[in-house]
Amino acid sequence: MTATTNRPGPGPISPPAKPNLLYRPEFRQAVYQILLAACLIFAFWTIASNVSDNLARQNIASGFGFWNRTAGFDISQSLIAYSNQSTYGQAFWAGLLNTLLVAAIGIVFATILGFLVGIGRLSSNWLIARICGAYVEILRNLPLLLQLFFWYFAVLKNLPGPRQSFSLPLGASLNVRGLYLPAPVPGPGFRAVLIALAIGVVASFAVAIWAKRRQRETGERFPVLWTTLALILLLPGAVYIALGQPLSFEYPALRGFNFQGGIAIQPELMALVVGLSTYTASFIAEIVRAGIAGVPRGQREAANAVGLSKGLTMRLVILPQALRIIIPPLTSQYLNLAKNSSLAVAIGYPDFVSVFTGTVLNQTGQAVEVILLTMLVFLTISLITSAFMNWFNKHIALVER
Amino acid sequence: MAEARQQARRPHGAAGAIVLNGVHKWYGEFHVLRDINLTVREGEKIVICGPSGSGKSTLIRCINRLEEHQQGEIVVDGIELTNDLRNIDKIRAEVGMVFQSFNLFPHLTILDNLCLAPVWVKKKSRAEAEKTARMYLERVKIPEQALKYPGQLSGGQQQRVAIARALCMNPNIMLFDEPTSALDPEMIKEVLDVMIELANSGMTMMCVTHEMAFARSVADRVIFMDRGEIVEMAPPEEFFANPKSDRTKHFLSQILNH
Ligand SMILES: Nc1ncnc2c1ncn2[C@@H]1O[C@H](COP(=O)(O)OP(=O)(O)OP(=O)(O)O)[C@@H](O)[C@H]1O
Ligand SMILES: [Mg+2]
């Protein structure tokens, strides 16, 4: 058989006939989308009218009129001035800042710990690898709430009372009421020390840039780390001593039944930060390990073959490639940490959810408004975080191609 | 200058650029290398062939310690390979390696691929490293690709970059592990041409390959390995004309008549 038998008869090929409207993909898609939109609008309208009917029946005014009314409740820890005479609006901000505080500290600690454990798991040192492996398996397989209870009730709430508190170096103390740190009290002339510090930081940046350029040109290394340390520590230190040490510390001291003075960090905050960051670090460690393992073995071999040491291979060849694999799942861990911070309510830390979505909602009854605002807040935090991480990812991906 | 370099590099006289003495290696229970004895003279070109799994890659990877041997001694340029990290570093600085799968660093430009080790290991200035890099890119005939990324090059071009990257460390010895077997036929020639030129410049070379024409024209000795042993070792004329062992005959008949 030859192919010619299957060919249509001779003659010009006519353009394909336009199919009926119903069979055109664009038309079908448009119809489906319109139908879906109509369903959604109907559903929202039903819910909204239902809710407003119910609220009207219960004589609850909708809207944000409650925002400026006096809250009348206390918040045990606040970064802004807040008392029970403050408004619901101020309670909102106090709670929000508390959540952001926990999320920010937690993300920093979780990232550092997670990278250390993840790289440690791949260490050729048997003991280090096993310890890091055990850390990951234990921390990520126990429920977070349980871990928060552990840190709060089993560890921090079991510490001795103020009279028997542990004395830590530098005048800090730890007891069942929290961690008490000496508070710096700047004296006259302390501003000069701060200026010296600022100069030191700027100068070390300049040195770093200059040293990099010099290495490009002459190949000579400059001890940037030591110079930076000297500039940042010694320069302000010298000014500080020259000015007669214009900084005193207010040490926390036992007065009556409790410590007074200094900076007090509540056990609730400590437990939450420790719990969230150690838990999230176990996931980050796995992400880091997978990222490093995702770099082909030949890369490490090629780096070794040209004589790069283990450390340089990791820093110059493996990590830059692993980072592209690591960033997207890392972002979702950051978002998880921020969202998980709402478990604070279980150990009595006044985070945003417990203050606003808990107490404020209970007192005002404005469920729809409060919950909408809460969703908006978490959405905003999440979107800002992902936007930043996406930018960072693009930045390192651009280097690639 | 070339003489001074030669003297500096040969502290142990004419013992050979690479000496393997009774080398054994096991992967767990599996005996990959059995009693390997081989002396490669300075400037000599060795081609290694043999069936898949016979230990060819393992053998040359032992020479720069990508794999560790468990018995016997390996001396490279007068430096014995022991667990001493300083010796391993010294040997790796003397020995360049080219892989079957190129293994260029995909996140760096071609120029950065070539400058990375000279700058970080040999502590050269960037300008000097770049000058050397461009010189070698010229030699492997792709100077115009310097600012591209590896993913933008063809396989043959990538392999030539990999050769240039190894040469930038100014090695005394070059190891090749099947450098052309991941390439399309039309690219094989461009890589082999570079290798032939390198051979003519007097480089000591050990090359695992099944390119028998290359072996004929370039090799001083051809080695046939099977099941972890060196079965036959002879100059190419003799190796191809009258192989002594049956295993070699069988292997040659397979790869020459297909
Ligand atoms: N890391 C390893 N662990 C265990 N066995 C290995 C390992 N690497 C290689 N082997 C085994 O050692 C033997 C020799 O491997 P090698 O790669 O040296 O062979 P080769 O001669 O280069 O083969 P090919 O022509 O396929 O590249 C093979 O049987 C292989 O399966
Ligand atoms: Mg091989």
PDB file of C-alpha atoms and ligand atoms in Angstrom, chain B residues 53 56-58 100 177-178 208, ligand 2:
ATOM      1  CA  GLY B  53      31.458  -1.619  35.083  1.00  0.00           C
ATOM      2  CA  LYS B  56      37.778   2.503  34.536  1.00  0.00           C
ATOM      3  CA  SER B  57      36.109   5.528  36.102  1.00  0.00           C
ATOM      4  CA  THR B  58      36.924   4.320  39.582  1.00  0.00           C
ATOM      5  CA  GLN B 100      31.439  12.726  30.923  1.00  0.00           C
ATOM      6  CA  ASP B 177      36.447  10.177  31.946  1.00  0.00           C
ATOM      7  CA  GLU B 178      34.622   9.399  28.695  1.00  0.00           C
ATOM      8  CA  VAL B 208      38.973   6.691  29.482  1.00  0.00           C
TER       9      VAL B 208
HETATM   10 MG    MG C   2      32.682   5.178  33.833  1.00  0.00          MG
END
